[in-house]
PDB file of C-alpha atoms and ligand atoms in Angstrom:
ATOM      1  CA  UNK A   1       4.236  20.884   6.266  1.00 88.00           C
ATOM      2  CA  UNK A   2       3.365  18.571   9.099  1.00 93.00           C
ATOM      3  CA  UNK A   3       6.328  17.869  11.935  1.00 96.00           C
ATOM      4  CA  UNK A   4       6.835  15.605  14.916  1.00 98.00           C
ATOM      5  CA  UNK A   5       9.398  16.995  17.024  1.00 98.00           C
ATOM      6  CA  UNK A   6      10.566  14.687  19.463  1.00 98.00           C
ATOM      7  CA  UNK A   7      12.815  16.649  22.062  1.00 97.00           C
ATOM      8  CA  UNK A   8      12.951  16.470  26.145  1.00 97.00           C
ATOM      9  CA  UNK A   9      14.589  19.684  26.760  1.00 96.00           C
ATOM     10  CA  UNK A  10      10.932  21.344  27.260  1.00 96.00           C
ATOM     11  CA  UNK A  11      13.351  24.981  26.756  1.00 95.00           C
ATOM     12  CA  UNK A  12      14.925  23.886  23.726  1.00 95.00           C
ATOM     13  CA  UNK A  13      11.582  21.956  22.378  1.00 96.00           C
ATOM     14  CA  UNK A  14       9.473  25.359  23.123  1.00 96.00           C
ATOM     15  CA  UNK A  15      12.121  27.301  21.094  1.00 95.00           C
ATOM     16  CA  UNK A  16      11.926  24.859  18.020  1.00 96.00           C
ATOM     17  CA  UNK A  17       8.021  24.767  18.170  1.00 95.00           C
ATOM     18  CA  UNK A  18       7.878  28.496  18.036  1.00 94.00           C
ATOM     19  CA  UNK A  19      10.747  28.973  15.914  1.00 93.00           C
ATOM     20  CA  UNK A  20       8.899  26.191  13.091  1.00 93.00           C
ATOM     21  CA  UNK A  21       5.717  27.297  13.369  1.00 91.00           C
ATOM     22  CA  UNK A  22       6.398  31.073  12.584  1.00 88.00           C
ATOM     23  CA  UNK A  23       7.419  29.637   9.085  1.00 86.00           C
ATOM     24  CA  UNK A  24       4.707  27.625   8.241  1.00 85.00           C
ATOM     25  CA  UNK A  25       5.528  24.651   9.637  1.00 90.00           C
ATOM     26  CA  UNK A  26       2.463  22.701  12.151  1.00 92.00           C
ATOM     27  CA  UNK A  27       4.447  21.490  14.652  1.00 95.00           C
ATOM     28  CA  UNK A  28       3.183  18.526  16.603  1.00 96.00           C
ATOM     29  CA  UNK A  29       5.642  18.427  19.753  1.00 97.00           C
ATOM     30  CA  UNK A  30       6.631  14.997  21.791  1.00 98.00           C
ATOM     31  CA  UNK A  31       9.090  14.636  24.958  1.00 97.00           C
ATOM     32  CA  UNK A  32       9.813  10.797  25.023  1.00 98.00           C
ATOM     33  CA  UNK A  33      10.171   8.386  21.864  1.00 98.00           C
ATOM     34  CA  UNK A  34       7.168   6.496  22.955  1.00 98.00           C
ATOM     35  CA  UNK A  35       5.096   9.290  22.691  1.00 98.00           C
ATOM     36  CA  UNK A  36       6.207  10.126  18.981  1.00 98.00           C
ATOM     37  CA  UNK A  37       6.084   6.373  18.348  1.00 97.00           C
ATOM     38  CA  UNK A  38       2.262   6.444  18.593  1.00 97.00           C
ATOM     39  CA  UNK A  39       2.313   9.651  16.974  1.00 96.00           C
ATOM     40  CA  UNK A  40       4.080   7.933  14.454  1.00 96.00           C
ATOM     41  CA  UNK A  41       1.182   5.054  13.792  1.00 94.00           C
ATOM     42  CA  UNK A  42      -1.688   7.449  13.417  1.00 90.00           C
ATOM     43  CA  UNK A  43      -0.799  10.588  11.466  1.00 90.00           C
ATOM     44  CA  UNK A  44       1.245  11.326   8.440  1.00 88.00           C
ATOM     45  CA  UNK A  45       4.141  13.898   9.253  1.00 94.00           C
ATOM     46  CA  UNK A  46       6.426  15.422   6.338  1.00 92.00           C
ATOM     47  CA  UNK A  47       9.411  15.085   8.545  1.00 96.00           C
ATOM     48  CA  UNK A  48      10.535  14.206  11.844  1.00 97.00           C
ATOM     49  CA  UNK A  49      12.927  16.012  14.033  1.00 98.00           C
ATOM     50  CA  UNK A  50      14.282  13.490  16.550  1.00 97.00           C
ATOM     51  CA  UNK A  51      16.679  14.120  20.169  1.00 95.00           C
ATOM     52  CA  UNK A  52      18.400  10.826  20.553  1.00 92.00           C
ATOM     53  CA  UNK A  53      19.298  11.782  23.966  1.00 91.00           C
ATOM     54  CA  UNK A  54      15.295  10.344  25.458  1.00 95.00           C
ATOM     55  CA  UNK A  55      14.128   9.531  28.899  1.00 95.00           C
ATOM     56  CA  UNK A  56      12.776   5.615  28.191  1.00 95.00           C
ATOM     57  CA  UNK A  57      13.417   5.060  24.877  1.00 96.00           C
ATOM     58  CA  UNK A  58      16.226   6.554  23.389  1.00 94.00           C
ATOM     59  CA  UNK A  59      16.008   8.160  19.833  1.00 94.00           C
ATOM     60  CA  UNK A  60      18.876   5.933  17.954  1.00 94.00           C
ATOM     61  CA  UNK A  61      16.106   2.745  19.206  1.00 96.00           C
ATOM     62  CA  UNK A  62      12.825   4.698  17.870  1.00 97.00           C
ATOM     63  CA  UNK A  63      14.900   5.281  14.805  1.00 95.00           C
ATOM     64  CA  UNK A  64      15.550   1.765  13.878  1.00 95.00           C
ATOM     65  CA  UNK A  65      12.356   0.363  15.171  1.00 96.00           C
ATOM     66  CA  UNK A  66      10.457   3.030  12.706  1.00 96.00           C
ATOM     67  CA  UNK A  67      12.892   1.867   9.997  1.00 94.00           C
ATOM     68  CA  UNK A  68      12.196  -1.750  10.489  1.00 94.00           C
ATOM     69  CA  UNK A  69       8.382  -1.088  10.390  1.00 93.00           C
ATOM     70  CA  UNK A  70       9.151   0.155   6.826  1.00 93.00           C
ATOM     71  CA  UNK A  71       8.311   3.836   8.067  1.00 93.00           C
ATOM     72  CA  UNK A  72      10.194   6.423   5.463  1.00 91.00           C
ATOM     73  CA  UNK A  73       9.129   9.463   7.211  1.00 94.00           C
ATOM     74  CA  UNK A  74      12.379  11.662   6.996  1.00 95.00           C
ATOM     75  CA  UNK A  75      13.453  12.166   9.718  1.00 96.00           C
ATOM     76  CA  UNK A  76      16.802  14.761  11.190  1.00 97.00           C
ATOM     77  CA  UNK A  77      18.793  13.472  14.342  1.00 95.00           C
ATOM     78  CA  UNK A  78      19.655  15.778  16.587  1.00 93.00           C
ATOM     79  CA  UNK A  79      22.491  15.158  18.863  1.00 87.00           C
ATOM     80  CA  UNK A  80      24.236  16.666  21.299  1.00 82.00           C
ATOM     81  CA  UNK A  81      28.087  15.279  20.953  1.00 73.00           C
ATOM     82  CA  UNK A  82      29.806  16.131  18.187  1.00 72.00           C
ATOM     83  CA  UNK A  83      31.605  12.650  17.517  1.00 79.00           C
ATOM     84  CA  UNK A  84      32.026  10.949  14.280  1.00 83.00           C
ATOM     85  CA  UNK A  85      30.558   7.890  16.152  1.00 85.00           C
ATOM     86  CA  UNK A  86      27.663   9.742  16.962  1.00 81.00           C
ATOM     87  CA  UNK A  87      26.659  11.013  13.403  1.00 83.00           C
ATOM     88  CA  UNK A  88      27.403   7.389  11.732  1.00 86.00           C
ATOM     89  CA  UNK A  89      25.366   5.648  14.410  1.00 86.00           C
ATOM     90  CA  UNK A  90      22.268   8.164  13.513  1.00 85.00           C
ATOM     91  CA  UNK A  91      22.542   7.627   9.637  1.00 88.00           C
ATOM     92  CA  UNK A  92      23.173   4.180  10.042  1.00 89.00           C
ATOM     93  CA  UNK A  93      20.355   3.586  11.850  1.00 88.00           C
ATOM     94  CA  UNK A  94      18.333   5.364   8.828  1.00 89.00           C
ATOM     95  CA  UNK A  95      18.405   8.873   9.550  1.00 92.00           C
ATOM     96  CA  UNK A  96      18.202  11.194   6.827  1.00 94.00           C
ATOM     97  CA  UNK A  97      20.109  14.225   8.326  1.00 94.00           C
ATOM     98  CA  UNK A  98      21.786  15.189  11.274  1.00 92.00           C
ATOM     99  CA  UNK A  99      22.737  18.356  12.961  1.00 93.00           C
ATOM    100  CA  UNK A 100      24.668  18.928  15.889  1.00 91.00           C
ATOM    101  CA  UNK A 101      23.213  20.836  19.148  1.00 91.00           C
ATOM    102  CA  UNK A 102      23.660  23.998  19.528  1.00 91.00           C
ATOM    103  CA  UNK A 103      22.812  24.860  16.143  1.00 92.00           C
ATOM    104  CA  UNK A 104      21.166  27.640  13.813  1.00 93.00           C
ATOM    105  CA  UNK A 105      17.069  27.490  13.977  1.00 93.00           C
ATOM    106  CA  UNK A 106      17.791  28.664  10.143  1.00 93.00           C
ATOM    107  CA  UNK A 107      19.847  25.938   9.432  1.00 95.00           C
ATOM    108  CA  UNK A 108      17.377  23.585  11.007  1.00 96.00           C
ATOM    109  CA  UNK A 109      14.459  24.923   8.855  1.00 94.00           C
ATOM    110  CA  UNK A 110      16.945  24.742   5.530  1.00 93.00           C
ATOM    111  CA  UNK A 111      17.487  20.959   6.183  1.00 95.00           C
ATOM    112  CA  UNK A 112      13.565  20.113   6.690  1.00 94.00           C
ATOM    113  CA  UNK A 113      12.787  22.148   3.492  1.00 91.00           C
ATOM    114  CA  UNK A 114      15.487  20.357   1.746  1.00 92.00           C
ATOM    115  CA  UNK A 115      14.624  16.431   3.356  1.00 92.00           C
ATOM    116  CA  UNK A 116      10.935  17.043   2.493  1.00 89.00           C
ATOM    117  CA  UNK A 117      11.648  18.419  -1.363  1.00 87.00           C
ATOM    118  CA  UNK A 118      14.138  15.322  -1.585  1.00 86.00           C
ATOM    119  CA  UNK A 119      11.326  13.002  -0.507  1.00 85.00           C
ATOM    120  CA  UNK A 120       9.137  14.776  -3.355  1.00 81.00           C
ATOM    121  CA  UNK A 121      11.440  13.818  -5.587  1.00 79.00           C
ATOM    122  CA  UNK A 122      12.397  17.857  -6.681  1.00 75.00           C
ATOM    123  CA  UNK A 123      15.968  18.931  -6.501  1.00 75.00           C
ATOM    124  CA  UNK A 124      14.716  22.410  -7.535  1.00 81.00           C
ATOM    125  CA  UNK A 125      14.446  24.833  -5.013  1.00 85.00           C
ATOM    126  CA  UNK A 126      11.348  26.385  -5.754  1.00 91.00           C
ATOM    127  CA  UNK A 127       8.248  24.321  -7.234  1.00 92.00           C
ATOM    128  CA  UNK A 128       6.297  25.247 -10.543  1.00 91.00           C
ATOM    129  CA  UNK A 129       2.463  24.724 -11.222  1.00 91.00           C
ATOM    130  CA  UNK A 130       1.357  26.279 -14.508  1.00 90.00           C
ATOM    131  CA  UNK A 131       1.670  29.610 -14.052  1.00 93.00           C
ATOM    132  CA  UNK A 132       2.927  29.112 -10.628  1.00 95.00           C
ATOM    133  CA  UNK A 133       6.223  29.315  -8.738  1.00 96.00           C
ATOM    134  CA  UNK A 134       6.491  28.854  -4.936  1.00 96.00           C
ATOM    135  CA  UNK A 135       9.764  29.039  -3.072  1.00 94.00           C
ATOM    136  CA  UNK A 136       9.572  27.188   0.175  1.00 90.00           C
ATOM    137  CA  UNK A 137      12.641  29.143   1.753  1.00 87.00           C
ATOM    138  CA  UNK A 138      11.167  32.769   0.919  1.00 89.00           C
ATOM    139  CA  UNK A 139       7.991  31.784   1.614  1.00 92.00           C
ATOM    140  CA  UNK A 140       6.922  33.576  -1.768  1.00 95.00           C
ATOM    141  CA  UNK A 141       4.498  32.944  -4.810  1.00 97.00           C
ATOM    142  CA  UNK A 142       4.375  34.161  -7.903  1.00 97.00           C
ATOM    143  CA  UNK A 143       2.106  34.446 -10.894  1.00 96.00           C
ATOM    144  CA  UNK A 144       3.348  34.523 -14.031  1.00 95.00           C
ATOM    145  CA  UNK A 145       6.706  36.562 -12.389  1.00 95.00           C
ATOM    146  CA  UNK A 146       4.550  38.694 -10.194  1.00 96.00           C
ATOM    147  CA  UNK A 147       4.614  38.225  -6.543  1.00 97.00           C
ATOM    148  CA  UNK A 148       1.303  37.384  -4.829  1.00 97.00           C
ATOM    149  CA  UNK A 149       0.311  37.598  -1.295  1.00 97.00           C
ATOM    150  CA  UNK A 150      -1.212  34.678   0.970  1.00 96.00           C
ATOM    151  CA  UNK A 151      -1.944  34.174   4.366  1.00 94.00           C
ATOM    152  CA  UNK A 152       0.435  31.555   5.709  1.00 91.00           C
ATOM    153  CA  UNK A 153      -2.499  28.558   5.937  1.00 92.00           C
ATOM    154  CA  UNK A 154      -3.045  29.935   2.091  1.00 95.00           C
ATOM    155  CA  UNK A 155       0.877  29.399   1.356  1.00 95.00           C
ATOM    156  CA  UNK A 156       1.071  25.942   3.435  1.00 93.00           C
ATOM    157  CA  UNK A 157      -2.193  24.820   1.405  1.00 95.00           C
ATOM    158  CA  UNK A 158      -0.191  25.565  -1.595  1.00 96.00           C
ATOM    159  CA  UNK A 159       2.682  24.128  -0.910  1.00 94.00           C
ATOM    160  CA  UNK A 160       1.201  21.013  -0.088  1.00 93.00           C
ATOM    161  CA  UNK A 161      -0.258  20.686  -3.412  1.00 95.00           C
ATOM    162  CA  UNK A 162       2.626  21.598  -5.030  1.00 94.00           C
ATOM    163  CA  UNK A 163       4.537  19.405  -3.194  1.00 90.00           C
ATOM    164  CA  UNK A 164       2.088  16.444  -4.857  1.00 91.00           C
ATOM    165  CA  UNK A 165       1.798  18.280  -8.143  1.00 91.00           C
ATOM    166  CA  UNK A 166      -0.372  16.331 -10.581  1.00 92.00           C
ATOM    167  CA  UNK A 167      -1.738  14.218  -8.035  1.00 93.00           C
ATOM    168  CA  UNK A 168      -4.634  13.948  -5.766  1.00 95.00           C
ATOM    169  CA  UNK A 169      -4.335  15.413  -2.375  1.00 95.00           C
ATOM    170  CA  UNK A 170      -7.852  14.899   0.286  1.00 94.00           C
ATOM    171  CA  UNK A 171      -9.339  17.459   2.441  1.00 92.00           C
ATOM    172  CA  UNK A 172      -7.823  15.511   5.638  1.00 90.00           C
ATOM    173  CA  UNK A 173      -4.223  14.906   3.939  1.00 90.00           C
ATOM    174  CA  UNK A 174      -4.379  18.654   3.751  1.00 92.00           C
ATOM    175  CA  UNK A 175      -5.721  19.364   7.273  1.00 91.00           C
ATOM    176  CA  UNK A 176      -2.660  17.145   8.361  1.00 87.00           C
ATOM    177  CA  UNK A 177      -0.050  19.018   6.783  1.00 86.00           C
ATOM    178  CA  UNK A 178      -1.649  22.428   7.751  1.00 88.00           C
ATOM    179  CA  UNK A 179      -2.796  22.286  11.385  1.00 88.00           C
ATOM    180  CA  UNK A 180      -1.044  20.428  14.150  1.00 85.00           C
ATOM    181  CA  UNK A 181      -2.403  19.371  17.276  1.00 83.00           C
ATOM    182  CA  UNK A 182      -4.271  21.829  19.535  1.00 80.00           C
ATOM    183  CA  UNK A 183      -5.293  24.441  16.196  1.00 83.00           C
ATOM    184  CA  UNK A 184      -8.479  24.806  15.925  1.00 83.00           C
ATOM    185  CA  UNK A 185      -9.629  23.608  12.083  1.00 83.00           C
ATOM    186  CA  UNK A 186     -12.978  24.771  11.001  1.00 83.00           C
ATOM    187  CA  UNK A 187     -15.073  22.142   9.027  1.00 82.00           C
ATOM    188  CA  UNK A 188     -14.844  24.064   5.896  1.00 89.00           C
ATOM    189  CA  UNK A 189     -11.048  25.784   6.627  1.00 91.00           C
ATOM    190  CA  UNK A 190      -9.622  24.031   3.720  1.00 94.00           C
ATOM    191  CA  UNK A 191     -12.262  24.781   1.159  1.00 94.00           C
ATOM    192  CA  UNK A 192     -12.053  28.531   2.668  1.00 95.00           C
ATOM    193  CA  UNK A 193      -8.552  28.188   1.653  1.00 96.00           C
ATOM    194  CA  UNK A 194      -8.652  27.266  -1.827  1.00 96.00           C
ATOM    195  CA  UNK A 195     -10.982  29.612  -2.312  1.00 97.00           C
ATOM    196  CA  UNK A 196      -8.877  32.144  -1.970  1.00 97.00           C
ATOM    197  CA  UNK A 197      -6.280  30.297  -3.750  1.00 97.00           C
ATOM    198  CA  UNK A 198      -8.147  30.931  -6.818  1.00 97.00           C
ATOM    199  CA  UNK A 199      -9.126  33.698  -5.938  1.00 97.00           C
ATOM    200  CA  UNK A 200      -5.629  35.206  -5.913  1.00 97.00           C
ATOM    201  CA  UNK A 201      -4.258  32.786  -8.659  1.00 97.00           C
ATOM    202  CA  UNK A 202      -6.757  32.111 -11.525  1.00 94.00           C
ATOM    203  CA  UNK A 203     -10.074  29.667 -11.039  1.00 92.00           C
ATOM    204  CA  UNK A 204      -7.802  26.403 -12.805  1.00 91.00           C
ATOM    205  CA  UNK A 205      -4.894  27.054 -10.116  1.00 93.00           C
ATOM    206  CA  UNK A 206      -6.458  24.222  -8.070  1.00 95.00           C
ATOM    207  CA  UNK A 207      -8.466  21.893  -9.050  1.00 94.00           C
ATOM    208  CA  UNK A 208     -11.793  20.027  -7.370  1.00 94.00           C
ATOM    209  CA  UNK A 209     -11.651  16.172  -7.741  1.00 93.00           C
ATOM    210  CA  UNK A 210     -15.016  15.362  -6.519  1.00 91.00           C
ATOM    211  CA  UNK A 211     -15.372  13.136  -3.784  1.00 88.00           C
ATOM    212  CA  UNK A 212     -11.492  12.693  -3.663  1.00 91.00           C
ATOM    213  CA  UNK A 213      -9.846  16.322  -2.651  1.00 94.00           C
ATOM    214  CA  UNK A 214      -7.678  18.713  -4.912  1.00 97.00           C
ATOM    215  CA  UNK A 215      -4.485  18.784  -7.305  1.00 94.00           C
ATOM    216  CA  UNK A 216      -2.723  21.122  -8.942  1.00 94.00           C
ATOM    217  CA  UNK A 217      -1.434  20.406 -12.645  1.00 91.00           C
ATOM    218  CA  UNK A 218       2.393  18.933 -12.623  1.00 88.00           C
ATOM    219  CA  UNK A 219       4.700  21.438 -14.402  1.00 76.00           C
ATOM    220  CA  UNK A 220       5.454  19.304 -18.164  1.00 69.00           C
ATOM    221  CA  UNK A 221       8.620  18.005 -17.902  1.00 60.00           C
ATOM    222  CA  UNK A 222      11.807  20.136 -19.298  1.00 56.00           C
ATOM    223  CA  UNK A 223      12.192  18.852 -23.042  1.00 57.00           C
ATOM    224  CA  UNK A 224      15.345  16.696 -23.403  1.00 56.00           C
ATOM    225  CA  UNK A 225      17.858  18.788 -25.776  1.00 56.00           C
ATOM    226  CA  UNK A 226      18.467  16.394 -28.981  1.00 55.00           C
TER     227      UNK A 226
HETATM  228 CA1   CA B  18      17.678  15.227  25.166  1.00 71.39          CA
END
């Protein structure tokens, strides 16, 4: 999962980059709105963690200006005051979440995974592909019950797929939600990746759409009880 985290504390915003990227998140770090703004125009992020306490812009303006450019990029407010006025102003302005500073980097990481499975459209917790079931929070897979191990580019690959189950997904919408800025991405990483994917999980796991990228089957809906 790709994030922009837009924070000015460089302590704090070192912290969260570290914290994110040990679980699988790429984490693509700004210190002023402005800076994420651009970020913003150019590159699809799963989720956006924003300060709304900015040098320049403030965060509460980026927020409504990305809203108003019909951006839906989810995106968590961070503030530092714990008022009611606060909180209200960030939803209002079309924030998703909100979580007041100091908090828990696990909480922080529960709210992305839950903002970015909303946006998928799953209320599940874990995701299902054929023979397939991923849990985002464990950072676990499993094949028919039995518990595989991937590397963590394998698992973000995966997830990614998953996350667009049934649907196509190209090599550089994959590269995006994998590696975020300054990792070095091989011309062939991704392929490298799947690879293995079916390697470890059965040759129809993912699937090649030529000339477009890769999907993984959508789990058939639950039958509706008569
Ligand atoms: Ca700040």
């Amino acid at each position: 999962m790709r994030l922009l985290l837009v924070e000015d504390d460089r302590l704090l915003g070192r912290g969260l980059r570290t914290g994110l990227s040990q679980r699988g998140f790429a984490v693509d770090w700004t210190e002023t709105a402005e800076d994420a703004e651009a970020a913003l125009e150019t590159t699809a992020y799963d989720a956006v963690v924003l300060d709304l306490g900015l040098p320049g812009m403030d965060g509460l303006t980026l927020l409504r200006r990305r809203r108003a450019a019909r951006d839906a990029t989810p995106i968590l407010v961070l503030t530092a005051r714990d008022t009611v006025d606060d909180r209200v102003a960030g939803l209002d302005a079309g924030g998703d979440d909100y979580l007041v500073k100091p908090f828990a980097l696990a909480e922080l990481q529960a709210r992305l995974r839950a903002l970015v499975r909303r946006r998928a459209g799953e209320a599940a917790p874990t995701l299902r592909s054929g023979r397939i079931e991923l849990d985002p929070a464990a950072r676990t897979v499993r094949l028919d019950g039995a518990p595989v191990a991937l590397s963590g580019r394998e698992f973000s690959v995966l997830h990614d797929l998953m996350l667009h189950a049934g649907r196509i997904v190209s090599r550089g919408q994959l590269e995006d939600a994998v590696y975020g800025w300054g990792d070095e991405v091989g011309s062939n990483a991704i392929e490298v990746h799947v690879h293995n994917l079916r390697r470890k999980l059965g040759t129809d796991a993912v699937q090649t759409v030529r000339g477009s990228g890769y999907l993984v089957p959508a789990a058939p809906k639950a039958p509706v009880a008569p």
